Short mmCIF file of C-alpha atoms and ligand atoms in Angstrom, two decimals:
data_model
loop_
_atom_site.label_atom_id
_atom_site.label_comp_id
_atom_site.label_asym_id
_atom_site.label_seq_id
_atom_site.Cartn_x
_atom_site.Cartn_y
_atom_site.Cartn_z
CA MET C 1 0.00 0.00 0.00
CA ASP C 2 2.50 2.60 -1.09
CA ASP C 3 1.29 6.14 -1.38
CA ILE C 4 0.99 7.47 -4.92
CA GLU C 5 2.98 10.50 -5.95
CA ILE C 6 0.86 13.55 -5.23
CA PRO C 7 2.80 16.83 -5.05
CA GLU C 8 2.40 18.29 -1.56
CA SER C 9 1.77 21.68 -3.16
CA HIS C 10 -1.44 20.39 -4.72
CA PRO C 11 -4.32 22.39 -3.18
CA ARG C 12 -6.24 19.18 -2.47
CA TYR C 13 -3.21 17.15 -1.42
CA GLU C 14 -4.63 15.80 1.82
CA SER C 15 -7.97 14.96 0.30
CA LEU C 16 -6.41 13.14 -2.67
CA LEU C 17 -4.04 11.23 -0.41
CA THR C 18 -6.94 10.21 1.79
CA ARG C 19 -8.96 8.96 -1.16
CA HIS C 20 -6.02 7.01 -2.44
CA ARG C 21 -5.45 5.36 0.93
CA ILE C 22 -9.09 4.28 1.18
CA GLU C 23 -9.02 2.94 -2.37
CA ALA C 24 -5.82 1.01 -1.63
CA GLY C 25 -7.47 -0.25 1.58
CA VAL C 26 -10.34 -1.70 -0.44
CA GLU C 27 -7.92 -3.31 -2.89
CA ALA C 28 -5.94 -4.86 -0.02
CA GLY C 29 -9.09 -6.31 1.57
CA ILE C 30 -8.80 -4.04 4.61
CA THR C 31 -11.60 -1.57 3.93
CA SER C 32 -15.13 -2.56 2.94
CA ARG C 33 -16.78 -1.01 -0.10
CA GLN C 34 -19.19 0.71 2.28
CA GLY C 35 -16.10 2.39 3.68
CA LEU C 36 -15.86 4.34 0.44
CA ILE C 37 -19.30 5.79 1.08
CA ALA C 38 -18.43 6.68 4.68
CA GLN C 39 -15.31 8.45 3.39
CA GLY C 40 -17.41 10.46 0.92
CA ARG C 41 -19.72 11.59 3.70
CA GLY C 42 -16.76 12.57 5.82
CA GLU C 43 -15.12 14.54 3.03
CA ALA C 44 -18.22 16.63 2.50
CA TYR C 45 -18.23 17.69 6.16
CA ASP C 46 -14.50 18.31 6.11
CA TYR C 47 -14.92 20.63 3.15
CA LEU C 48 -17.56 22.60 5.06
CA LEU C 49 -15.35 22.77 8.15
CA GLY C 50 -12.56 24.32 6.07
CA GLU C 51 -10.40 21.16 6.14
CA GLU C 52 -8.72 22.25 9.36
CA THR C 53 -8.81 21.45 13.04
CA ILE C 54 -11.19 23.98 14.55
CA PRO C 55 -10.45 25.22 18.11
CA SER C 56 -13.28 23.18 19.69
CA ALA C 57 -11.90 20.02 18.02
CA ASP C 58 -8.47 20.77 19.46
CA ASP C 59 -10.02 21.15 22.93
CA ALA C 60 -11.75 17.81 22.39
CA ALA C 61 -8.48 16.17 21.33
CA ARG C 62 -6.87 17.42 24.56
CA ALA C 63 -9.79 16.14 26.65
CA ALA C 64 -9.57 12.78 24.85
CA ALA C 65 -5.85 12.59 25.63
CA ALA C 66 -6.61 13.30 29.31
CA HIS C 67 -9.22 10.50 29.37
CA LEU C 68 -6.86 8.02 27.72
CA LEU C 69 -4.01 8.85 30.13
CA ALA C 70 -6.25 8.61 33.21
CA ALA C 71 -8.01 5.38 32.14
CA ASP C 72 -7.62 2.07 33.97
CA HIS C 73 -7.92 0.28 30.66
CA ALA C 74 -8.24 2.25 27.42
CA VAL C 75 -8.82 0.64 24.03
CA LEU C 76 -8.48 2.17 20.56
CA SER C 77 -11.04 0.57 18.26
CA VAL C 78 -9.90 0.15 14.66
CA ASN C 79 -12.15 -0.48 11.65
CA GLY C 80 -11.33 -0.77 7.95
CA ASN C 81 -11.27 2.97 7.27
CA VAL C 82 -9.15 3.71 10.32
CA ALA C 83 -6.67 0.98 9.36
CA ALA C 84 -6.38 2.32 5.82
CA LEU C 85 -6.02 5.97 6.82
CA VAL C 86 -3.95 6.08 10.01
CA PRO C 87 -2.37 2.70 10.87
CA GLY C 88 0.97 4.05 12.08
CA GLU C 89 -0.65 6.99 13.85
CA ILE C 90 -2.89 4.60 15.85
CA VAL C 91 0.19 2.62 16.91
CA ASP C 92 1.84 5.90 18.04
CA LEU C 93 -1.26 6.90 20.01
CA ALA C 94 -1.36 3.51 21.73
CA ALA C 95 2.30 3.91 22.67
CA ALA C 96 1.79 7.45 23.98
CA THR C 97 -1.18 6.51 26.18
CA GLY C 98 -0.67 2.85 27.08
CA ALA C 99 -3.96 1.95 25.36
CA ASP C 100 -4.68 -1.40 23.72
CA ILE C 101 -5.61 -1.67 20.04
CA GLU C 102 -8.62 -3.77 19.03
CA VAL C 103 -9.94 -4.44 15.53
CA ASN C 104 -13.70 -4.10 15.59
CA LEU C 105 -15.71 -4.31 12.39
CA PHE C 106 -19.28 -3.51 11.47
CA ASN C 107 -19.04 -5.89 8.50
CA ARG C 108 -17.00 -8.56 10.21
CA THR C 109 -15.34 -11.32 8.21
CA ASP C 110 -12.44 -13.43 9.45
CA GLU C 111 -10.43 -12.57 6.38
CA ARG C 112 -10.78 -8.83 6.84
CA MET C 113 -10.09 -9.09 10.58
CA ARG C 114 -6.82 -10.91 9.87
CA ALA C 115 -5.81 -8.53 7.06
CA ILE C 116 -6.26 -5.54 9.39
CA VAL C 117 -4.39 -7.18 12.28
CA GLU C 118 -1.47 -7.90 9.93
CA HIS C 119 -1.57 -4.41 8.47
CA LEU C 120 -1.34 -2.90 11.97
CA GLN C 121 1.50 -5.27 12.83
CA ASP C 122 3.31 -4.12 9.68
CA HIS C 123 3.02 -0.61 11.12
CA GLY C 124 4.60 -1.61 14.42
CA ALA C 125 1.68 -2.84 16.53
CA GLU C 126 2.69 -5.66 18.86
CA ASP C 127 -0.48 -6.95 20.44
CA VAL C 128 -3.67 -6.43 18.45
CA LYS C 129 -6.94 -7.62 19.97
CA GLY C 130 -10.21 -8.49 18.27
CA LEU C 131 -9.73 -12.02 16.95
CA THR C 132 -10.87 -13.78 20.16
CA ALA C 133 -14.33 -12.19 20.09
CA ASP C 134 -15.42 -13.82 23.36
CA GLY C 135 -17.35 -10.77 24.61
CA ARG C 136 -20.58 -9.10 23.50
CA ILE C 137 -21.99 -5.58 23.46
CA PRO C 138 -25.57 -5.94 24.75
CA GLY C 139 -28.39 -4.71 22.52
CA LEU C 140 -26.79 -5.48 19.14
CA ASP C 141 -27.22 -8.45 16.85
CA HIS C 142 -24.66 -11.25 17.15
CA GLU C 143 -22.07 -10.31 14.50
CA ARG C 144 -22.08 -6.59 15.29
CA ALA C 145 -21.86 -7.19 19.03
CA LYS C 146 -18.59 -9.16 19.01
CA VAL C 147 -15.66 -7.77 21.03
CA ASP C 148 -12.78 -9.23 23.03
CA ALA C 149 -13.83 -9.75 26.66
CA ASP C 150 -10.44 -8.54 27.89
CA GLY C 151 -10.34 -5.70 25.32
CA ILE C 152 -13.31 -3.42 24.59
CA GLY C 153 -15.40 -5.69 26.86
CA ALA C 154 -13.31 -4.75 29.91
CA ALA C 155 -12.34 -1.20 28.91
CA ASP C 156 -13.42 1.87 30.87
CA VAL C 157 -12.41 4.27 28.05
CA VAL C 158 -12.83 3.49 24.35
CA LEU C 159 -11.77 5.55 21.34
CA VAL C 160 -14.15 4.74 18.49
CA PRO C 161 -13.30 6.67 15.34
CA LEU C 162 -15.75 6.64 12.41
CA GLU C 163 -18.13 4.37 14.26
CA ASP C 164 -21.61 3.36 13.22
CA GLY C 165 -24.26 5.15 15.31
CA ASP C 166 -25.93 2.02 16.73
CA ARG C 167 -22.73 0.61 18.08
CA ALA C 168 -21.59 3.93 19.49
CA GLU C 169 -24.88 4.24 21.35
CA ALA C 170 -24.70 0.65 22.62
CA LEU C 171 -21.15 1.17 23.92
CA ALA C 172 -22.17 4.37 25.67
CA GLU C 173 -25.08 2.50 27.28
CA MET C 174 -22.57 0.00 28.72
CA GLY C 175 -21.26 2.92 30.77
CA LYS C 176 -18.00 3.26 28.91
CA THR C 177 -16.41 6.64 28.45
CA GLU C 178 -16.61 7.03 24.72
CA LEU C 179 -14.23 9.18 22.69
CA VAL C 180 -15.47 9.57 19.11
CA ILE C 181 -13.76 10.99 16.03
CA ASP C 182 -16.40 11.90 13.46
CA LEU C 183 -16.61 14.78 11.01
CA ASN C 184 -20.39 14.92 11.29
CA PRO C 185 -21.41 16.71 14.51
CA LEU C 186 -25.00 15.53 13.95
CA SER C 187 -24.17 11.83 13.71
CA ARG C 188 -25.48 9.61 16.48
CA SER C 189 -21.91 8.57 17.27
CA ALA C 190 -20.82 12.14 17.91
CA GLN C 191 -23.98 12.78 19.91
CA ALA C 192 -23.46 9.69 22.09
CA ALA C 193 -19.83 10.52 22.87
CA THR C 194 -18.42 11.75 26.16
CA VAL C 195 -15.84 13.49 23.97
CA PRO C 196 -16.77 14.07 20.30
CA ILE C 197 -13.78 15.16 18.20
CA VAL C 198 -15.28 16.71 15.06
CA ASP C 199 -12.22 16.51 12.84
CA ASN C 200 -10.74 14.42 10.07
CA ILE C 201 -9.15 11.30 11.56
CA ILE C 202 -6.02 12.11 9.56
CA ARG C 203 -5.53 15.24 11.67
CA ALA C 204 -7.27 14.11 14.87
CA VAL C 205 -5.24 11.01 15.80
CA PRO C 206 -1.81 12.70 15.60
CA ASN C 207 -3.28 15.67 17.47
CA VAL C 208 -4.53 13.47 20.36
CA THR C 209 -1.06 11.87 20.45
CA ALA C 210 0.64 15.28 20.59
CA HIS C 211 -1.60 16.31 23.51
CA ALA C 212 -0.95 13.00 25.27
CA ARG C 213 2.82 13.48 24.96
CA GLU C 214 2.52 16.99 26.29
CA LEU C 215 0.38 15.79 29.22
CA ALA C 216 2.58 12.78 29.99
CA ASP C 217 3.76 14.27 33.30
CA ALA C 218 0.48 15.93 34.27
CA SER C 219 -0.89 15.11 37.72
CA ASP C 220 -4.17 13.22 38.24
CA ALA C 221 -5.73 16.51 39.34
CA GLU C 222 -4.63 18.31 36.16
CA LEU C 223 -5.99 15.51 33.97
CA ALA C 224 -9.27 15.56 35.91
CA GLN C 225 -9.53 19.33 35.43
CA ILE C 226 -9.07 19.03 31.66
CA ARG C 227 -11.75 16.32 31.51
CA ASP C 228 -14.18 18.33 33.63
CA ASP C 229 -13.64 21.56 31.71
CA PHE C 230 -14.58 19.96 28.39
CA ASP C 231 -18.19 20.60 27.33
CA ALA C 232 -19.33 18.08 24.69
CA GLU C 233 -22.52 19.93 23.82
CA ALA C 234 -20.67 23.22 23.29
CA ALA C 235 -18.09 21.46 21.09
CA LEU C 236 -20.82 19.96 18.89
CA GLU C 237 -22.52 23.33 18.64
CA ALA C 238 -19.27 25.06 17.69
CA ALA C 239 -18.70 22.52 14.91
CA GLU C 240 -22.24 22.86 13.62
CA ASP C 241 -21.93 26.67 13.67
CA ARG C 242 -18.71 26.45 11.70
CA ILE C 243 -20.33 24.21 9.09
CA ARG C 244 -23.40 26.44 8.78
CA SER C 245 -21.48 29.72 8.67
CA GLY C 246 -18.50 28.54 6.66
CA GLY C 247 -16.06 29.94 9.21
CA ASP C 248 -17.55 33.41 9.81
P1 ATP A 301 -24.86 7.74 12.30
O1 ATP A 301 -23.81 7.84 13.37
O2 ATP A 301 -25.60 9.05 12.15
O3 ATP A 301 -25.73 6.54 12.45
P2 ATP A 301 -23.67 6.25 10.20
O4 ATP A 301 -23.55 5.16 11.17
O5 ATP A 301 -24.59 6.05 9.06
O6 ATP A 301 -24.06 7.60 10.96
P3 ATP A 301 -21.38 5.96 8.46
O7 ATP A 301 -21.93 6.24 7.11
O8 ATP A 301 -21.09 4.56 8.87
O9 ATP A 301 -22.24 6.67 9.64
O10 ATP A 301 -20.05 6.86 8.49
C1 ATP A 301 -19.29 6.98 9.60
C2 ATP A 301 -19.07 8.42 9.99
O11 ATP A 301 -17.67 8.68 9.83
C3 ATP A 301 -19.81 9.53 9.20
O12 ATP A 301 -20.48 10.37 10.12
C4 ATP A 301 -18.68 10.32 8.51
O13 ATP A 301 -18.91 11.71 8.53
C5 ATP A 301 -17.48 9.99 9.37
N1 ATP A 301 -16.20 9.99 8.63
C6 ATP A 301 -15.91 9.43 7.44
N2 ATP A 301 -14.63 9.62 7.08
C7 ATP A 301 -14.05 10.31 8.09
C8 ATP A 301 -12.74 10.80 8.33
N3 ATP A 301 -11.76 10.64 7.45
N4 ATP A 301 -12.52 11.44 9.50
C9 ATP A 301 -13.51 11.62 10.41
N5 ATP A 301 -14.78 11.19 10.24
C10 ATP A 301 -15.05 10.55 9.10
#
């Protein structure tokens, strides 16, 4: 999955690179064809947000870093789009926060699970969960409910980027602290999140990692303050305002 040659000066460099990565993900059996549609939806919102990390999304990334650092057991959930777009960045975030990585698919097939686990390992991941699938998220049908009992099943904090709304809601109902990355502030996933990061995953994951590195020596009290100060509803409103006003 080598990146094609796109000159960095191209005005739509990031967008073209992203498309290419998703396309290559589909070809490699990592991303489902439905992932192409999800990417298209995301791109439209990114365009309206100005293709940049807005201040409220940066605050959310900092709050997410504080949650991950303070967690007893944090898990980063990886689906086919996440694996295609930010495999190395997810491995860096896991290293910066001590979180586990778990592959968790809406359209689960053994083949795709294995392809994603291998892809993450190629990017430096050591232990990737998800293949055991001995736990269940209550309230979802069998295939969509599968998780590892000692992974997402036992986690107190879960990062679920680009998640389907039903599963995001079901995870939140389990009492987990849910950190969501989703460009659509109106999606059910973003609405269900303790911390919704309304930003492109390409920018958001490295940004959470940068905040986590900066907060590595923060005290428990400082981390708690950052978590408490974050207002999810205000962050969603700020993103929606930005989309509606086009940055005015
Ligand atoms: P809902 O949560 O409202 O039920 P959905 O489950 O139908 O939405 P999908 O079509 O599965 O959502 O798409 C997943 C979400 O991921 C969309 O809201 C889309 O905006 C978002 N998304 C897609 N690509 C990216 C990206 N690169 N970065 C961040 N978010 C993205």
